[in-house]
Amino acid sequence: GMGQFLINRGLTTPFLHVGSAYMYPDLATAKKVISGVGEQIKENGLPEALKPLVIGITSKGRVAQGCYEVLSLLPHKLVTPEELEGIFEKKDFEHDIYITYIEHQHMVAHKDGKPFDKKEYYQHFKQYKPIFHEKYLKYYSVLANCMYWNESYPRMVTDQQMKFAVEAGESRLFAVTDITCDFEGSIQFLKKFTSIQEPFYVYDPANGNVIDGALDAGKNKILFHAVDHIPAELPKDASDHFGEKLVPFMEALVKSDGSVPYEEQDLIDELKSAMICTQGQLSPSFKYISEIRKINESKEQQTFNSQPLLKKSLSSVIFKMEGHLFDTKAINDVLDLCERKGLHFTVQEWNVGLHCDDPSSIVIKVFSKNVVTLDEAIEELGVLIKDKGVQIVSY
């Protein structure tokens, strides 16, 4: 990965000795290798052309904490993005590696110059403008993208911003690992998803070209890692972790008494809200399924493009989406729309293409108490998928 990319630039580093995660039997073994790399850096340092290696981790959530847990095995100093300007002005780097957390206040600023307010940003994001590309991008060597993002919010780095930075000679960035894997998301030059077997591509900011593999390490080109199922690389650790988190729920489920009415069942909230039916009846949260079933039984298939709106009865609709739902983010957009509009939805059927070129399909049931809200959502749905090459069929 990064070690191979750098050696193709003529830079020999201990990173060359790090393999992909799936090459190790477990996380503990992988960490030992990273620690060994850290010891080599302590002893021999990094090439002058790389110093300082500045790594930015977006957000401070669980994914970001997990990322830092591994990176902290390298000799480094943890600083804030605000400190980077002073560090670079001195040009006397005390450390080979600096790591920072990049948070919302480093990505956007209020258009009127007001102090950043996280709550206000979430509610009135249009009042904010992107600033990361102007203030901080020029300092970073590597970005680890770990944050949630949706397209309503400003991107952290766009294709154009990256191109301008390179043309202005203000880019040190040579690698990105995008753990969130949003297609053309907060880092817009995530142009394709990669696989465990072939985890890298190279992005050329000058022309927007994408080159498979990690061999093309030309000037200003960026190595990109975009595997969207990383836990599968360490299956034992992932299974142990997820299993450990599920055990408390399993114990509570086994001890519950399903013979008593729903209201009297002594279940933890997570299980009670997830219960679809009990004693042959739909639970209160899923009563709407009865109405949806009636609609499903009475509807005839009809393509979305033959009419302005999906056919619906009462305030429910069932539709099937077919096409490249994941790499176009069509499925994310539709489900985000449902949540934004306060609509209930369930996935009735899901068929995922076996290969990247194969189309996928999903049947979604959407139900709302408000007919007007559902109408608005259907109209917006057409706009969302218009240019994604996805077909919608109503049931």
Short mmCIF file of C-alpha atoms in Angstrom, two decimals:
data_model
loop_
_atom_site.label_atom_id
_atom_site.label_comp_id
_atom_site.label_asym_id
_atom_site.label_seq_id
_atom_site.Cartn_x
_atom_site.Cartn_y
_atom_site.Cartn_z
CA GLY A 1 0.00 0.00 0.00
CA MET A 2 1.53 3.23 1.21
CA GLY A 3 5.02 1.74 1.53
CA GLN A 4 4.88 0.50 -2.07
CA PHE A 5 3.53 3.82 -3.29
CA LEU A 6 6.32 5.73 -1.55
CA ILE A 7 9.07 3.46 -2.79
CA ASN A 8 7.80 4.12 -6.30
CA ARG A 9 8.51 7.76 -5.51
CA GLY A 10 12.02 6.82 -4.50
CA LEU A 11 11.32 6.96 -0.75
CA THR A 12 12.15 3.92 1.36
CA THR A 13 10.15 3.69 4.60
CA PRO A 14 9.29 1.03 7.18
CA PHE A 15 5.69 1.20 5.90
CA LEU A 16 6.84 -1.14 3.14
CA HIS A 17 6.81 -3.94 5.73
CA VAL A 18 3.09 -3.52 6.54
CA GLY A 19 0.68 -5.85 4.78
CA SER A 20 -3.09 -5.63 4.35
CA ALA A 21 -5.08 -6.42 7.48
CA TYR A 22 -6.36 -9.77 6.15
CA MET A 23 -2.77 -11.03 5.98
CA TYR A 24 -2.67 -11.20 9.78
CA PRO A 25 -4.51 -13.80 11.91
CA ASP A 26 -5.86 -11.18 14.28
CA LEU A 27 -5.68 -7.53 15.33
CA ALA A 28 -3.09 -8.21 18.02
CA THR A 29 -0.65 -9.58 15.44
CA ALA A 30 -1.27 -6.62 13.13
CA LYS A 31 -0.62 -4.22 16.00
CA LYS A 32 2.70 -5.90 16.71
CA VAL A 33 3.76 -5.23 13.13
CA ILE A 34 2.73 -1.56 13.41
CA SER A 35 4.62 -1.29 16.71
CA GLY A 36 7.68 -2.74 14.97
CA VAL A 37 7.37 -0.09 12.26
CA GLY A 38 7.17 2.51 15.02
CA GLU A 39 10.42 1.24 16.52
CA GLN A 40 12.17 1.48 13.14
CA ILE A 41 10.97 5.08 12.75
CA LYS A 42 12.23 5.92 16.25
CA GLU A 43 15.62 4.49 15.39
CA ASN A 44 16.10 5.67 11.82
CA GLY A 45 13.49 8.38 11.26
CA LEU A 46 11.64 9.03 8.01
CA PRO A 47 13.07 10.37 4.73
CA GLU A 48 13.54 14.14 4.79
CA ALA A 49 11.14 14.54 1.86
CA LEU A 50 8.33 13.14 4.03
CA LYS A 51 8.99 15.18 7.16
CA PRO A 52 6.80 15.94 8.84
CA LEU A 53 4.27 13.21 8.11
CA VAL A 54 1.00 14.86 9.13
CA ILE A 55 -2.00 12.58 9.51
CA GLY A 56 -5.53 13.95 9.88
CA ILE A 57 -8.34 11.86 11.38
CA THR A 58 -11.81 13.26 10.73
CA SER A 59 -14.24 13.41 13.70
CA LYS A 60 -13.78 11.95 17.17
CA GLY A 61 -16.32 9.14 16.96
CA ARG A 62 -15.77 5.43 17.51
CA VAL A 63 -14.29 4.86 14.07
CA ALA A 64 -11.89 7.77 14.58
CA GLN A 65 -10.90 6.44 18.01
CA GLY A 66 -10.22 3.02 16.51
CA CYS A 67 -8.09 4.64 13.82
CA TYR A 68 -6.05 6.52 16.40
CA GLU A 69 -5.68 3.36 18.48
CA VAL A 70 -3.61 1.90 15.64
CA LEU A 71 -1.82 5.09 14.59
CA SER A 72 -0.82 5.80 18.19
CA LEU A 73 1.56 2.84 17.93
CA LEU A 74 3.78 5.06 15.77
CA PRO A 75 6.04 7.68 17.40
CA HIS A 76 4.08 10.92 17.07
CA LYS A 77 2.80 14.07 18.66
CA LEU A 78 -0.93 14.67 18.89
CA VAL A 79 -1.72 18.30 18.02
CA THR A 80 -4.70 20.37 16.90
CA PRO A 81 -5.12 21.60 13.32
CA GLU A 82 -4.73 25.16 14.65
CA GLU A 83 -1.20 24.32 15.84
CA LEU A 84 -0.01 23.18 12.42
CA GLU A 85 0.56 26.69 11.09
CA GLY A 86 3.03 27.48 13.89
CA ILE A 87 4.76 24.11 13.50
CA PHE A 88 5.35 24.70 9.78
CA GLU A 89 6.44 28.31 10.28
CA LYS A 90 9.27 27.19 12.56
CA LYS A 91 10.44 24.57 10.06
CA ASP A 92 12.29 22.87 12.88
CA PHE A 93 10.21 19.75 13.29
CA GLU A 94 10.68 18.07 16.65
CA HIS A 95 8.77 14.99 15.52
CA ASP A 96 8.65 12.99 12.30
CA ILE A 97 4.90 12.33 12.66
CA TYR A 98 2.09 14.62 13.79
CA ILE A 99 -1.51 13.45 14.18
CA THR A 100 -4.59 15.66 14.47
CA TYR A 101 -8.32 15.20 14.86
CA ILE A 102 -10.22 17.23 12.26
CA GLU A 103 -13.63 18.30 13.55
CA HIS A 104 -16.50 20.34 12.13
CA GLN A 105 -15.05 23.68 13.26
CA HIS A 106 -12.01 22.94 11.10
CA MET A 107 -14.15 22.20 8.05
CA VAL A 108 -16.65 25.04 8.05
CA ALA A 109 -17.14 28.58 9.37
CA HIS A 110 -20.21 30.78 9.73
CA LYS A 111 -20.73 32.99 6.69
CA ASP A 112 -21.26 36.02 8.96
CA GLY A 113 -18.12 35.41 10.99
CA LYS A 114 -19.99 34.18 14.07
CA PRO A 115 -18.30 31.58 16.32
CA PHE A 116 -18.86 27.98 15.28
CA ASP A 117 -21.88 26.40 16.96
CA LYS A 118 -22.26 22.67 16.35
CA LYS A 119 -25.99 22.55 17.12
CA GLU A 120 -26.69 25.52 14.86
CA TYR A 121 -24.56 23.99 12.11
CA TYR A 122 -26.63 20.80 12.14
CA GLN A 123 -29.86 22.81 12.00
CA HIS A 124 -28.80 25.61 9.63
CA PHE A 125 -25.88 24.22 7.64
CA LYS A 126 -26.55 26.62 4.76
CA GLN A 127 -25.34 29.42 7.03
CA TYR A 128 -21.85 27.89 6.91
CA LYS A 129 -19.13 27.79 4.26
CA PRO A 130 -16.27 25.28 3.78
CA ILE A 131 -12.84 26.40 5.01
CA PHE A 132 -10.72 23.26 5.35
CA HIS A 133 -9.26 23.55 1.86
CA GLU A 134 -8.14 27.12 2.52
CA LYS A 135 -6.83 26.86 6.09
CA TYR A 136 -5.62 23.33 6.70
CA LEU A 137 -5.42 21.10 3.63
CA LYS A 138 -1.92 22.31 2.72
CA TYR A 139 -0.42 20.83 5.90
CA TYR A 140 -1.63 17.24 5.59
CA SER A 141 0.22 14.26 4.14
CA VAL A 142 -2.46 11.64 4.89
CA LEU A 143 -6.20 11.84 5.61
CA ALA A 144 -8.16 9.11 7.41
CA ASN A 145 -11.83 9.86 6.82
CA CYS A 146 -13.93 8.45 9.67
CA MET A 147 -16.93 10.79 9.85
CA TYR A 148 -20.60 10.54 8.97
CA TRP A 149 -21.60 12.81 6.11
CA ASN A 150 -24.56 13.35 3.81
CA GLU A 151 -24.81 15.49 0.71
CA SER A 152 -26.81 18.23 2.44
CA TYR A 153 -23.59 19.39 4.11
CA PRO A 154 -20.50 20.96 2.54
CA ARG A 155 -17.74 18.61 1.42
CA MET A 156 -14.46 18.72 3.29
CA VAL A 157 -12.46 18.62 0.03
CA THR A 158 -13.84 18.84 -3.50
CA ASP A 159 -12.15 17.79 -6.74
CA GLN A 160 -11.76 21.43 -7.73
CA GLN A 161 -10.31 22.48 -4.37
CA MET A 162 -7.78 19.67 -4.55
CA LYS A 163 -6.84 20.66 -8.09
CA PHE A 164 -6.38 24.31 -7.10
CA ALA A 165 -4.21 23.32 -4.13
CA VAL A 166 -1.95 21.29 -6.39
CA GLU A 167 -1.73 24.05 -9.02
CA ALA A 168 -0.87 26.58 -6.32
CA GLY A 169 1.87 24.34 -4.95
CA GLU A 170 0.03 24.06 -1.63
CA SER A 171 -0.56 20.33 -1.42
CA ARG A 172 1.43 17.73 0.52
CA LEU A 173 -1.37 15.17 0.42
CA PHE A 174 -0.30 11.81 -0.99
CA ALA A 175 -2.66 9.29 0.66
CA VAL A 176 -6.28 8.96 1.78
CA THR A 177 -8.01 6.09 3.54
CA ASP A 178 -11.75 6.69 3.46
CA ILE A 179 -13.30 4.37 6.04
CA THR A 180 -16.75 5.95 5.66
CA CYS A 181 -16.71 5.16 1.92
CA ASP A 182 -19.26 7.71 0.70
CA PHE A 183 -19.11 7.77 -3.09
CA GLU A 184 -17.97 11.28 -4.09
CA GLY A 185 -18.72 12.21 -0.50
CA SER A 186 -17.02 14.51 2.01
CA ILE A 187 -13.79 13.80 0.13
CA GLN A 188 -15.13 14.07 -3.40
CA PHE A 189 -12.37 12.19 -5.17
CA LEU A 190 -13.56 8.87 -3.79
CA LYS A 191 -14.45 7.86 -7.33
CA LYS A 192 -14.78 4.10 -6.92
CA PHE A 193 -14.94 1.46 -4.22
CA THR A 194 -12.04 -0.96 -3.97
CA SER A 195 -11.87 -4.55 -2.81
CA ILE A 196 -9.90 -6.43 -0.18
CA GLN A 197 -7.94 -8.10 -2.99
CA GLU A 198 -7.26 -4.81 -4.80
CA PRO A 199 -7.63 -2.11 -2.13
CA PHE A 200 -6.03 0.90 -3.85
CA TYR A 201 -6.36 3.29 -6.72
CA VAL A 202 -4.44 6.45 -7.53
CA TYR A 203 -6.20 9.77 -8.12
CA ASP A 204 -4.67 12.49 -10.28
CA PRO A 205 -5.96 15.91 -9.12
CA ALA A 206 -4.69 17.59 -12.28
CA ASN A 207 -7.13 15.84 -14.60
CA GLY A 208 -9.42 13.77 -12.36
CA ASN A 209 -8.11 10.46 -13.73
CA VAL A 210 -8.33 7.29 -11.66
CA ILE A 211 -5.60 4.66 -12.06
CA ASP A 212 -6.08 1.20 -10.55
CA GLY A 213 -3.44 -0.11 -8.16
CA ALA A 214 -0.69 1.66 -6.23
CA LEU A 215 2.09 1.72 -8.82
CA ASP A 216 1.55 5.13 -10.44
CA ALA A 217 3.18 7.37 -7.85
CA GLY A 218 3.76 10.42 -10.00
CA LYS A 219 4.07 13.93 -8.61
CA ASN A 220 0.97 15.22 -6.79
CA LYS A 221 -0.93 11.95 -7.32
CA ILE A 222 -2.87 10.59 -4.36
CA LEU A 223 -3.08 6.98 -3.19
CA PHE A 224 -6.70 6.16 -2.25
CA HIS A 225 -7.96 3.27 -0.10
CA ALA A 226 -11.73 2.76 -0.37
CA VAL A 227 -12.68 -0.71 0.93
CA ASP A 228 -16.25 -0.46 2.24
CA HIS A 229 -16.25 -3.72 4.26
CA ILE A 230 -13.08 -3.41 6.30
CA PRO A 231 -14.24 -5.56 9.29
CA ALA A 232 -14.23 -8.55 6.91
CA GLU A 233 -10.42 -8.27 6.77
CA LEU A 234 -10.21 -9.35 10.42
CA PRO A 235 -13.16 -11.76 10.65
CA LYS A 236 -12.30 -13.32 14.00
CA ASP A 237 -11.87 -9.98 15.76
CA ALA A 238 -14.99 -8.60 14.10
CA SER A 239 -17.06 -11.64 15.09
CA ASP A 240 -15.77 -11.56 18.66
CA HIS A 241 -16.50 -7.84 18.97
CA PHE A 242 -19.98 -7.91 17.46
CA GLY A 243 -20.81 -11.07 19.38
CA GLU A 244 -19.75 -9.44 22.63
CA LYS A 245 -22.07 -6.50 21.92
CA LEU A 246 -24.99 -8.84 21.14
CA VAL A 247 -24.66 -11.04 24.24
CA PRO A 248 -26.53 -8.65 26.60
CA PHE A 249 -29.45 -8.57 24.17
CA MET A 250 -29.52 -12.36 23.81
CA GLU A 251 -29.60 -12.85 27.56
CA ALA A 252 -32.46 -10.39 27.93
CA LEU A 253 -34.36 -12.08 25.09
CA VAL A 254 -33.97 -15.58 26.56
CA LYS A 255 -35.18 -14.39 29.97
CA SER A 256 -38.21 -12.56 28.58
CA ASP A 257 -41.71 -14.02 28.84
CA GLY A 258 -43.34 -14.08 25.41
CA SER A 259 -46.57 -15.52 26.78
CA VAL A 260 -47.69 -12.24 28.36
CA PRO A 261 -49.15 -9.25 26.45
CA TYR A 262 -46.72 -6.90 24.72
CA GLU A 263 -47.26 -4.14 27.30
CA GLU A 264 -46.28 -6.48 30.14
CA GLN A 265 -43.20 -8.01 28.57
CA ASP A 266 -40.07 -7.16 30.52
CA LEU A 267 -37.76 -6.36 27.63
CA ILE A 268 -35.00 -3.78 27.30
CA ASP A 269 -35.99 -0.86 25.06
CA GLU A 270 -33.78 -1.90 22.14
CA LEU A 271 -35.48 -5.30 21.85
CA LYS A 272 -38.97 -4.03 22.48
CA SER A 273 -38.74 -1.39 19.74
CA ALA A 274 -37.31 -3.99 17.34
CA MET A 275 -40.09 -6.54 17.97
CA ILE A 276 -42.24 -6.80 14.84
CA CYS A 277 -44.88 -9.19 16.16
CA THR A 278 -45.85 -11.05 19.33
CA GLN A 279 -48.55 -13.59 20.06
CA GLY A 280 -49.62 -13.57 16.43
CA GLN A 281 -50.15 -9.80 16.32
CA LEU A 282 -48.10 -6.92 14.97
CA SER A 283 -46.53 -4.85 17.72
CA PRO A 284 -47.68 -1.20 18.03
CA SER A 285 -44.67 0.18 16.13
CA PHE A 286 -45.38 -2.06 13.14
CA LYS A 287 -49.18 -1.89 12.83
CA TYR A 288 -48.78 0.00 9.58
CA ILE A 289 -47.59 -3.20 7.90
CA SER A 290 -51.20 -4.39 7.67
CA GLU A 291 -52.10 -1.36 5.55
CA ILE A 292 -49.01 -1.77 3.40
CA ARG A 293 -49.85 -5.43 2.81
CA LYS A 294 -53.30 -4.51 1.53
CA ILE A 295 -51.77 -2.00 -0.84
CA ASN A 296 -49.17 -4.52 -2.00
CA GLU A 297 -51.83 -7.11 -2.81
CA SER A 298 -53.95 -4.68 -4.83
CA LYS A 299 -51.28 -2.90 -6.90
CA GLU A 300 -50.07 -3.80 -10.37
CA GLN A 301 -46.49 -3.17 -11.46
CA GLN A 302 -45.96 0.11 -13.23
CA THR A 303 -42.72 1.82 -14.22
CA PHE A 304 -41.84 5.05 -12.49
CA ASN A 305 -40.99 6.86 -15.72
CA SER A 306 -44.47 6.38 -17.20
CA GLN A 307 -46.06 8.78 -14.69
CA PRO A 308 -44.98 11.75 -12.55
CA LEU A 309 -45.69 10.00 -9.26
CA LEU A 310 -45.66 6.46 -7.93
CA LYS A 311 -49.14 5.04 -7.54
CA LYS A 312 -50.25 5.01 -3.93
CA SER A 313 -53.26 4.28 -1.75
CA LEU A 314 -54.01 6.01 1.55
CA SER A 315 -50.57 7.31 2.55
CA SER A 316 -48.40 4.36 1.65
CA VAL A 317 -46.30 3.30 -1.30
CA ILE A 318 -44.19 0.30 -2.23
CA PHE A 319 -41.55 0.49 -4.92
CA LYS A 320 -38.63 -1.42 -6.31
CA MET A 321 -35.30 0.18 -7.24
CA GLU A 322 -33.03 -1.52 -9.77
CA GLY A 323 -29.55 -0.55 -10.88
CA HIS A 324 -26.21 0.33 -9.29
CA LEU A 325 -27.65 1.29 -5.92
CA PHE A 326 -24.43 1.36 -3.91
CA ASP A 327 -21.71 2.96 -6.02
CA THR A 328 -24.16 5.71 -7.06
CA LYS A 329 -25.33 6.18 -3.44
CA ALA A 330 -28.93 5.85 -4.68
CA ILE A 331 -29.91 3.64 -1.75
CA ASN A 332 -28.31 6.01 0.78
CA ASP A 333 -30.11 8.99 -0.76
CA VAL A 334 -33.52 7.32 -0.70
CA LEU A 335 -33.29 6.06 2.88
CA ASP A 336 -31.88 9.41 4.04
CA LEU A 337 -34.87 11.06 2.38
CA CYS A 338 -37.27 8.79 4.28
CA GLU A 339 -35.63 9.67 7.59
CA ARG A 340 -35.55 13.37 6.77
CA LYS A 341 -39.27 13.37 5.96
CA GLY A 342 -40.14 11.36 9.06
CA LEU A 343 -41.42 8.41 6.99
CA HIS A 344 -41.58 4.84 8.22
CA PHE A 345 -39.92 2.37 5.88
CA THR A 346 -39.08 -1.32 5.76
CA VAL A 347 -36.99 -3.28 3.30
CA GLN A 348 -39.12 -6.11 1.93
CA GLU A 349 -36.65 -7.65 -0.48
CA TRP A 350 -32.99 -7.13 -1.26
CA ASN A 351 -30.85 -8.64 -4.02
CA VAL A 352 -27.22 -7.54 -4.21
CA GLY A 353 -25.22 -8.01 -7.41
CA LEU A 354 -22.41 -10.53 -7.06
CA HIS A 355 -19.91 -8.43 -9.03
CA CYS A 356 -19.27 -4.70 -9.26
CA ASP A 357 -20.83 -4.58 -12.75
CA ASP A 358 -23.99 -6.42 -11.70
CA PRO A 359 -27.11 -4.39 -10.84
CA SER A 360 -28.79 -4.72 -7.45
CA SER A 361 -32.43 -4.37 -6.50
CA ILE A 362 -34.40 -3.49 -3.38
CA VAL A 363 -38.12 -3.38 -2.57
CA ILE A 364 -38.99 -0.68 -0.03
CA LYS A 365 -42.28 -0.07 1.77
CA VAL A 366 -42.86 3.53 2.82
CA PHE A 367 -45.72 4.66 5.05
CA SER A 368 -46.74 8.08 6.36
CA LYS A 369 -49.66 9.48 8.31
CA ASN A 370 -49.49 12.58 6.12
CA VAL A 371 -50.43 12.22 2.44
CA VAL A 372 -48.91 15.62 1.56
CA THR A 373 -45.57 14.64 3.10
CA LEU A 374 -45.57 11.40 1.14
CA ASP A 375 -46.37 13.26 -2.09
CA GLU A 376 -43.46 15.63 -1.50
CA ALA A 377 -41.13 12.72 -0.76
CA ILE A 378 -42.12 10.92 -3.97
CA GLU A 379 -41.46 14.03 -6.06
CA GLU A 380 -38.09 14.54 -4.38
CA LEU A 381 -37.29 10.87 -4.93
CA GLY A 382 -37.56 11.37 -8.69
CA VAL A 383 -35.07 14.25 -8.52
CA LEU A 384 -32.62 12.25 -6.38
CA ILE A 385 -32.32 9.29 -8.74
CA LYS A 386 -32.78 11.18 -12.02
CA ASP A 387 -29.12 11.12 -13.05
CA LYS A 388 -28.04 7.90 -11.34
CA GLY A 389 -29.25 5.46 -13.99
CA VAL A 390 -31.53 3.72 -11.48
CA GLN A 391 -34.98 2.51 -12.48
CA ILE A 392 -37.91 2.66 -10.06
CA VAL A 393 -40.87 0.33 -10.45
CA SER A 394 -44.00 0.74 -8.33
CA TYR A 395 -45.83 -2.25 -6.87
#
